[in-house]
XYZ file of C-alpha atoms in Angstrom:
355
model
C -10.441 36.477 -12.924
C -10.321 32.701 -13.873
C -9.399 30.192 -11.293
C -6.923 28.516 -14.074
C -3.410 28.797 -12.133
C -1.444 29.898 -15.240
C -3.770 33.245 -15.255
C -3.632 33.652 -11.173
C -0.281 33.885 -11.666
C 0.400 35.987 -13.961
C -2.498 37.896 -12.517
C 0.157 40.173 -10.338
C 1.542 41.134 -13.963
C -2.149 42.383 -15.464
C -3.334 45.122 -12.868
C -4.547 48.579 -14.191
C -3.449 51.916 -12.681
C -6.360 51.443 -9.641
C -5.771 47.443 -9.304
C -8.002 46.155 -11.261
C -7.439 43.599 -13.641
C -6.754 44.268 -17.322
C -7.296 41.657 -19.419
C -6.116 43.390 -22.424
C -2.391 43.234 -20.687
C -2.776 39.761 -19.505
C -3.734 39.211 -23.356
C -0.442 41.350 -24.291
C 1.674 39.212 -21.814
C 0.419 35.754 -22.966
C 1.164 36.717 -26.307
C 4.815 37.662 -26.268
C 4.991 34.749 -23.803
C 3.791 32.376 -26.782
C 6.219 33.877 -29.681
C 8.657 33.743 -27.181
C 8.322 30.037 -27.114
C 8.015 29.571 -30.483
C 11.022 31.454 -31.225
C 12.956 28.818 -28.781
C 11.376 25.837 -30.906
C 12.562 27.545 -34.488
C 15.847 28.598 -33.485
C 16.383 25.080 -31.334
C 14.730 23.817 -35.390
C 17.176 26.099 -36.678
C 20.564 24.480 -34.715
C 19.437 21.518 -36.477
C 18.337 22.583 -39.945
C 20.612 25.726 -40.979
C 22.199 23.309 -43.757
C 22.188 25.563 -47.301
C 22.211 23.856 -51.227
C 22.479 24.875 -54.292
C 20.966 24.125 -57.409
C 22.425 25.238 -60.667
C 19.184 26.110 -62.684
C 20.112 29.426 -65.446
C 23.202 30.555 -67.036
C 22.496 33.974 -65.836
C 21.282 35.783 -62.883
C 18.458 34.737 -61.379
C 15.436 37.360 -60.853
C 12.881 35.051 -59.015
C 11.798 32.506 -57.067
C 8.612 31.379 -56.036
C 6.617 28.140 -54.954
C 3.047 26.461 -56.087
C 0.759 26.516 -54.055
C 1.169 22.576 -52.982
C 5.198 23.230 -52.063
C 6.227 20.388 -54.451
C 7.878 22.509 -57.082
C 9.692 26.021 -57.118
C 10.319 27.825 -59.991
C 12.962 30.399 -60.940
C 13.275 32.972 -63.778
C 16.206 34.819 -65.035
C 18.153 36.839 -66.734
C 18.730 34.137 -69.184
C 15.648 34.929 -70.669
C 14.093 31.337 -69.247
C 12.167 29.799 -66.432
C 13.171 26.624 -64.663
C 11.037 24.356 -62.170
C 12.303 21.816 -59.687
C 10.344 19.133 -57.698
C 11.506 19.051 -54.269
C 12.466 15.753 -53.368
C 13.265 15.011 -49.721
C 15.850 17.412 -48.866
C 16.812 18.494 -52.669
C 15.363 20.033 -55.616
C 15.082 17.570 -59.052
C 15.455 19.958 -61.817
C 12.178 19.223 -63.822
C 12.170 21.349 -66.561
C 13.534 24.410 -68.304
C 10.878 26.545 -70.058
C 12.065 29.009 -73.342
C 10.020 31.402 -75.262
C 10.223 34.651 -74.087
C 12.884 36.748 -76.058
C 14.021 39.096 -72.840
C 15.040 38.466 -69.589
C 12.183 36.881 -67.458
C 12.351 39.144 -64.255
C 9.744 37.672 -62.350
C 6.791 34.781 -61.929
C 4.566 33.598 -59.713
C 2.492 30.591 -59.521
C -1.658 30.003 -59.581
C -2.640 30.592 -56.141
C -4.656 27.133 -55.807
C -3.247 25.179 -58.925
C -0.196 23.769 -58.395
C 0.280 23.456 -62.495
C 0.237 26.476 -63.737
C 2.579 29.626 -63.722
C 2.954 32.804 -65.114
C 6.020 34.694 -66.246
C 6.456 38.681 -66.689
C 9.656 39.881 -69.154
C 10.957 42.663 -70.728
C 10.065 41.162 -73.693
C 6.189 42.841 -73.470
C 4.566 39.478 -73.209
C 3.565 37.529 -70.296
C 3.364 33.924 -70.584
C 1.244 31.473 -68.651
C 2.670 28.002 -68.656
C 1.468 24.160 -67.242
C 4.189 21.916 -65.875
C 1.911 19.074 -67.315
C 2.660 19.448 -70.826
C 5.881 21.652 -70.371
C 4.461 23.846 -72.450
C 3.410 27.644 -73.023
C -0.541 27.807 -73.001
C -0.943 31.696 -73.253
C 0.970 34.346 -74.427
C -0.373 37.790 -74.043
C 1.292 40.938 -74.982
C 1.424 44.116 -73.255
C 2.123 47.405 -74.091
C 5.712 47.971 -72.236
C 8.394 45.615 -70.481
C 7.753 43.887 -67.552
C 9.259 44.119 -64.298
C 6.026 42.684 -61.966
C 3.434 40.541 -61.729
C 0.909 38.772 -59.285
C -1.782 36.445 -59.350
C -5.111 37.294 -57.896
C -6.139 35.242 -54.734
C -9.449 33.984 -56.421
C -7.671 33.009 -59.781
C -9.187 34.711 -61.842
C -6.978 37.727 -62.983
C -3.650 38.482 -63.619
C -2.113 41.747 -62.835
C 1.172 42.830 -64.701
C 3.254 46.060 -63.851
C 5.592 47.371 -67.007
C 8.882 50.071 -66.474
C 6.444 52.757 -67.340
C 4.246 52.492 -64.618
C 0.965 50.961 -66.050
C -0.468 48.041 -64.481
C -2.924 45.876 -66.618
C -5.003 43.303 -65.234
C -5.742 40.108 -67.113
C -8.257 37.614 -67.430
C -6.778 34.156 -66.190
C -9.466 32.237 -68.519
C -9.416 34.228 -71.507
C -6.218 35.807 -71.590
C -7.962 39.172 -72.256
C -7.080 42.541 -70.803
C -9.944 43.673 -68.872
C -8.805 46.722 -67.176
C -5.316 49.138 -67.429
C -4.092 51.775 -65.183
C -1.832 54.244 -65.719
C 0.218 56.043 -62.900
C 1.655 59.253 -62.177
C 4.134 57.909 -59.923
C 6.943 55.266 -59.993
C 5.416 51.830 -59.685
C 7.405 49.435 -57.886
C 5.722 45.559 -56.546
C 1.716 45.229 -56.666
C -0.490 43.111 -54.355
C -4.018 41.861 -53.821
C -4.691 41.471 -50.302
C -5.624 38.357 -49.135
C -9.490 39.106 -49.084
C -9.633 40.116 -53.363
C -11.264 43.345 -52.501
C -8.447 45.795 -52.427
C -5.343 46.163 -54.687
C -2.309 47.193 -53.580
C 1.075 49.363 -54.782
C 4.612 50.517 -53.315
C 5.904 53.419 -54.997
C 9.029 55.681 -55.601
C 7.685 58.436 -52.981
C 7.948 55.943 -50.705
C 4.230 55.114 -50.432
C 1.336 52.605 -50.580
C -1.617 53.304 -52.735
C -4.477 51.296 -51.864
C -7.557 50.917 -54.425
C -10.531 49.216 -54.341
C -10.825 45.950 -56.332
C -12.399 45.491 -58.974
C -13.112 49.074 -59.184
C -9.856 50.195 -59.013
C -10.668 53.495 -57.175
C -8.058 55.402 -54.858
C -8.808 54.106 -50.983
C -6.044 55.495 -49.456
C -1.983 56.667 -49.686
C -0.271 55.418 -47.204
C 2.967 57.401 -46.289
C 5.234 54.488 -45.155
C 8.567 55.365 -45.597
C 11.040 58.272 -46.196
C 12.137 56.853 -49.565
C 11.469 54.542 -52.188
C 9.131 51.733 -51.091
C 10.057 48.841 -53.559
C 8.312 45.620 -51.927
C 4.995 44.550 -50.132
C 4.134 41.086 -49.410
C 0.940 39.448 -47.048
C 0.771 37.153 -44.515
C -0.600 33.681 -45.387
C -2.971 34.886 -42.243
C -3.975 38.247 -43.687
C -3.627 39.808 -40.424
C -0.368 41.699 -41.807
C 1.478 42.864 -44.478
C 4.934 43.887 -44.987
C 6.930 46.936 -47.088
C 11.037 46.950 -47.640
C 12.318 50.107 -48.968
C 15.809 51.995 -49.761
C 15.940 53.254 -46.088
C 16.741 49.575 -45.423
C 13.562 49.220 -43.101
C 10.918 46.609 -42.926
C 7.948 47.690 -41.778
C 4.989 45.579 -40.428
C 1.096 46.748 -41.059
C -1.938 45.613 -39.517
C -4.160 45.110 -42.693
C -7.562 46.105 -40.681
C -6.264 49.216 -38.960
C -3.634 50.232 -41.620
C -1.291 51.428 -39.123
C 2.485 50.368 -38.631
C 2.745 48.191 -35.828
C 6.437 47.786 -36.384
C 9.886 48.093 -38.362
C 12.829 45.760 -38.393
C 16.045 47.706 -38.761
C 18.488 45.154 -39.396
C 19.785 45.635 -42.615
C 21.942 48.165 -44.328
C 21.178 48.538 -47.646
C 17.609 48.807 -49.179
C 15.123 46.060 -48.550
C 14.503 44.393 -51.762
C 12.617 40.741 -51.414
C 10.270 39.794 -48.788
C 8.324 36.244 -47.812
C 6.124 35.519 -44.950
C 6.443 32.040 -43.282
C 3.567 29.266 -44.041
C 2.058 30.162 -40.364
C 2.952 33.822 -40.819
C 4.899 34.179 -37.707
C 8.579 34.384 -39.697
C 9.257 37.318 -42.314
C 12.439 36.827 -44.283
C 13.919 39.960 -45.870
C 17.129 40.365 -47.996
C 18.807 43.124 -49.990
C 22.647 43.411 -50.930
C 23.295 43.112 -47.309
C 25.599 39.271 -47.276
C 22.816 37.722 -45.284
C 18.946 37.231 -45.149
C 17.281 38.037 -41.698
C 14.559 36.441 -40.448
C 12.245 38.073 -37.839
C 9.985 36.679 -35.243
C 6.564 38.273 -36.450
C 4.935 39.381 -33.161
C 8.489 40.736 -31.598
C 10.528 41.812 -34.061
C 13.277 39.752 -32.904
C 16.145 38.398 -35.034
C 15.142 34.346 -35.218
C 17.742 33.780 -37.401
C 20.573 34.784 -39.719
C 20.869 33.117 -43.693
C 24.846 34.075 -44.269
C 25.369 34.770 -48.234
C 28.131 35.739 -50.271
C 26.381 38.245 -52.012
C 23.217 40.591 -52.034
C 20.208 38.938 -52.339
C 16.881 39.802 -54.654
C 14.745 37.420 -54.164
C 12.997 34.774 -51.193
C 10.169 32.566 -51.210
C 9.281 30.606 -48.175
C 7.668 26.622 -48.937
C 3.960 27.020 -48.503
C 3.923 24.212 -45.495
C 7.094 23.846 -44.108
C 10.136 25.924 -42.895
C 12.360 25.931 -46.152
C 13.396 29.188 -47.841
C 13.777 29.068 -51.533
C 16.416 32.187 -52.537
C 18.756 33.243 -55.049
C 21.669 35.637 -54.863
C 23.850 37.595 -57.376
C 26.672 35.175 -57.874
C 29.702 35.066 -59.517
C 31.759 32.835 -60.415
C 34.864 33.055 -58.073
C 32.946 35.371 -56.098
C 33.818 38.827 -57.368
C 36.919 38.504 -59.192
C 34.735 37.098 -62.213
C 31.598 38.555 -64.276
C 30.341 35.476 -65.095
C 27.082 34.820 -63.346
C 25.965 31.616 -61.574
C 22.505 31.108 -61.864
C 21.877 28.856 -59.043
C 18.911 28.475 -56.566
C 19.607 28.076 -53.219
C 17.838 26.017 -50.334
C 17.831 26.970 -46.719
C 16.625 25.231 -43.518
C 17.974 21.434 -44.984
C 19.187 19.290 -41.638
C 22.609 19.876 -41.672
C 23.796 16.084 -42.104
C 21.707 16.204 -45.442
């Protein structure tokens, strides 16, 4: 046993069934013991930082947020059939610029995972369009074969993958714009993932499962029963120790990504579990759905950290890349729900509240 004090005494704490020391409990203890503390510094950060703003940006509903990979700008798409990007300026967002083109409602983007200038947009419109916030301008538009409701980046650059409403994923070539492989499913594709390591590609579906293939090869690893019903949303830690599913049985479950086991659900929210963001230090998972608040989780306990109150559901989160700010947008009306006019606004959590 180590002669550091700290261990001797929580040494009492560690012993196995015939008294000897187990080191994987004293590693279990420490552990909790840490998130604990860190969940007293963020909610103590928290006390002092739950300020909310919002930022009119569409005219419509917005679909998506997201930030580049530096966390100076966040863009949005909607059902306004644009995209709009903000530079985040102390503790507010400068509307930069509003991007038009596509002819259907943009219903969601995501940015380059290591250049902070360029972004991609998916529509219904059967094109995705890849854009640069240095000339404001469209540099790509590729067309698909059906409208598109998903879309991620790879984590090396180098390909695009775009999901369409009848379940056929193509992947694209980030360079030349080219479709270099397309997959059709037999099953109802929801949100689609690399995982953090390029090798594997990942997607939710409407039995309530992962699929897993191998990547580039795109050959069936693994099915992953995770939930009871529709699994709509996946999203990796910045760590790549875990990744996390939301589905209509309004659970959030937690995977180890080398074991591929559950090692946890949250169970906070009523309705299905549509939008999901891991923290910049992957120890805080925000989920949201048409629930009137966002939750945020410890990580490594499951514990409620915090509580984002909203006046309406919620489809989409993005945490800042380096700091504890949480991008969102909700389905707003104007006058709440006695109009059906939609306010396209983005909204900014975690401000200090005399901001």
């Amino acid at each position: 046993m180590p002669e550091n004090s700290a261990y001797r005494g929580l040494a009492w704490l560690c012993l196995g069934p015939s008294g000897e020391y187990s080191f994987s409990s004293l590693k279990y203890y420490v552990t909790v013991n840490m998130a604990s503390q860190y969940y007293q510094e963020m909610q103590e950060s928290f006390k002092n930082n739950n300020k909310s703003r919002e930022f009119p940006a569409h005219t419509a509903k917005v679909h998506s947020v997201a930030w580049s990979c530096d966390g100076r700008r966040v863009a949005s798409g909607s059902f306004d059939k644009t995209a709009s990007v903000f530079v985040l300026e102390k503790d507010r967002l400068v509307k930069e610029n509003n991007y038009r083109g596509h002819s259907d409602s943009v219903d969601q983007l995501c940015w380059h995972p290591t250049n902070p200038d360029l972004f991609v947009t998916a529509s219904g419109d059967k094109t995705i369009r890849i854009w640069d916030v240095r000339t404001t301008k469209c540099i790509a538009t590729v067309n698909t074969k059906g409208e598109n409701i998903n879309i991620c980046w790879s984590p090396d650059g180098q390909t695009i993958a775009v999901g369409n409403k009848d379940d056929v994923v193509t992947f694209i070539d980030a360079k030349t714009h080219r479709s270099k492989a397309e997959e059709q499913f037999k099953f109802e594709v929801n949100e689609i993932s690399w995982n953090n390591d390029n090798d594997m590609f990942f997607l939710t579906n409407g039995g309530g499962c992962i699929n897993i293939l191998s990547y580039p090869e795109l050959k069936s690893i693994q099915s992953i029963n995770a939930h009871p019903s529709n699994c709509i949303c996946i999203k990796f830690d910045p760590t790549g120790k875990y990744f996390a599913t939301g589905s209509t049985d309004a659970l959030v479950s937690l995977w180890d990504v080398e074991e591929l086991v559950c090692v946890r659900c949250f169970s906070r929210l009523d309705w299905p579990a549509r939008t999901l963001s891991f923290s910049h230090d992957g120890k805080m998972l925000a989920s949201a759905s048409e629930d009137h608040f966002i939750d945020i989780a410890e990580v490594e306990t499951g514990e409620k950290l915090w509580e984002v109150q909203c006046d309406s559901p919620t489809f989409t989160v993005a945490w800042h890349p380096k700091r504890p700010l949480l991008a969102y947008a909700c389905d707003d009306k104007e006058g709440k729900y006695d109009s059906n006019r939609e306010v396209g606004t983005v909204k900014l959590f975690g401000l200090p509240n005399d901001s």
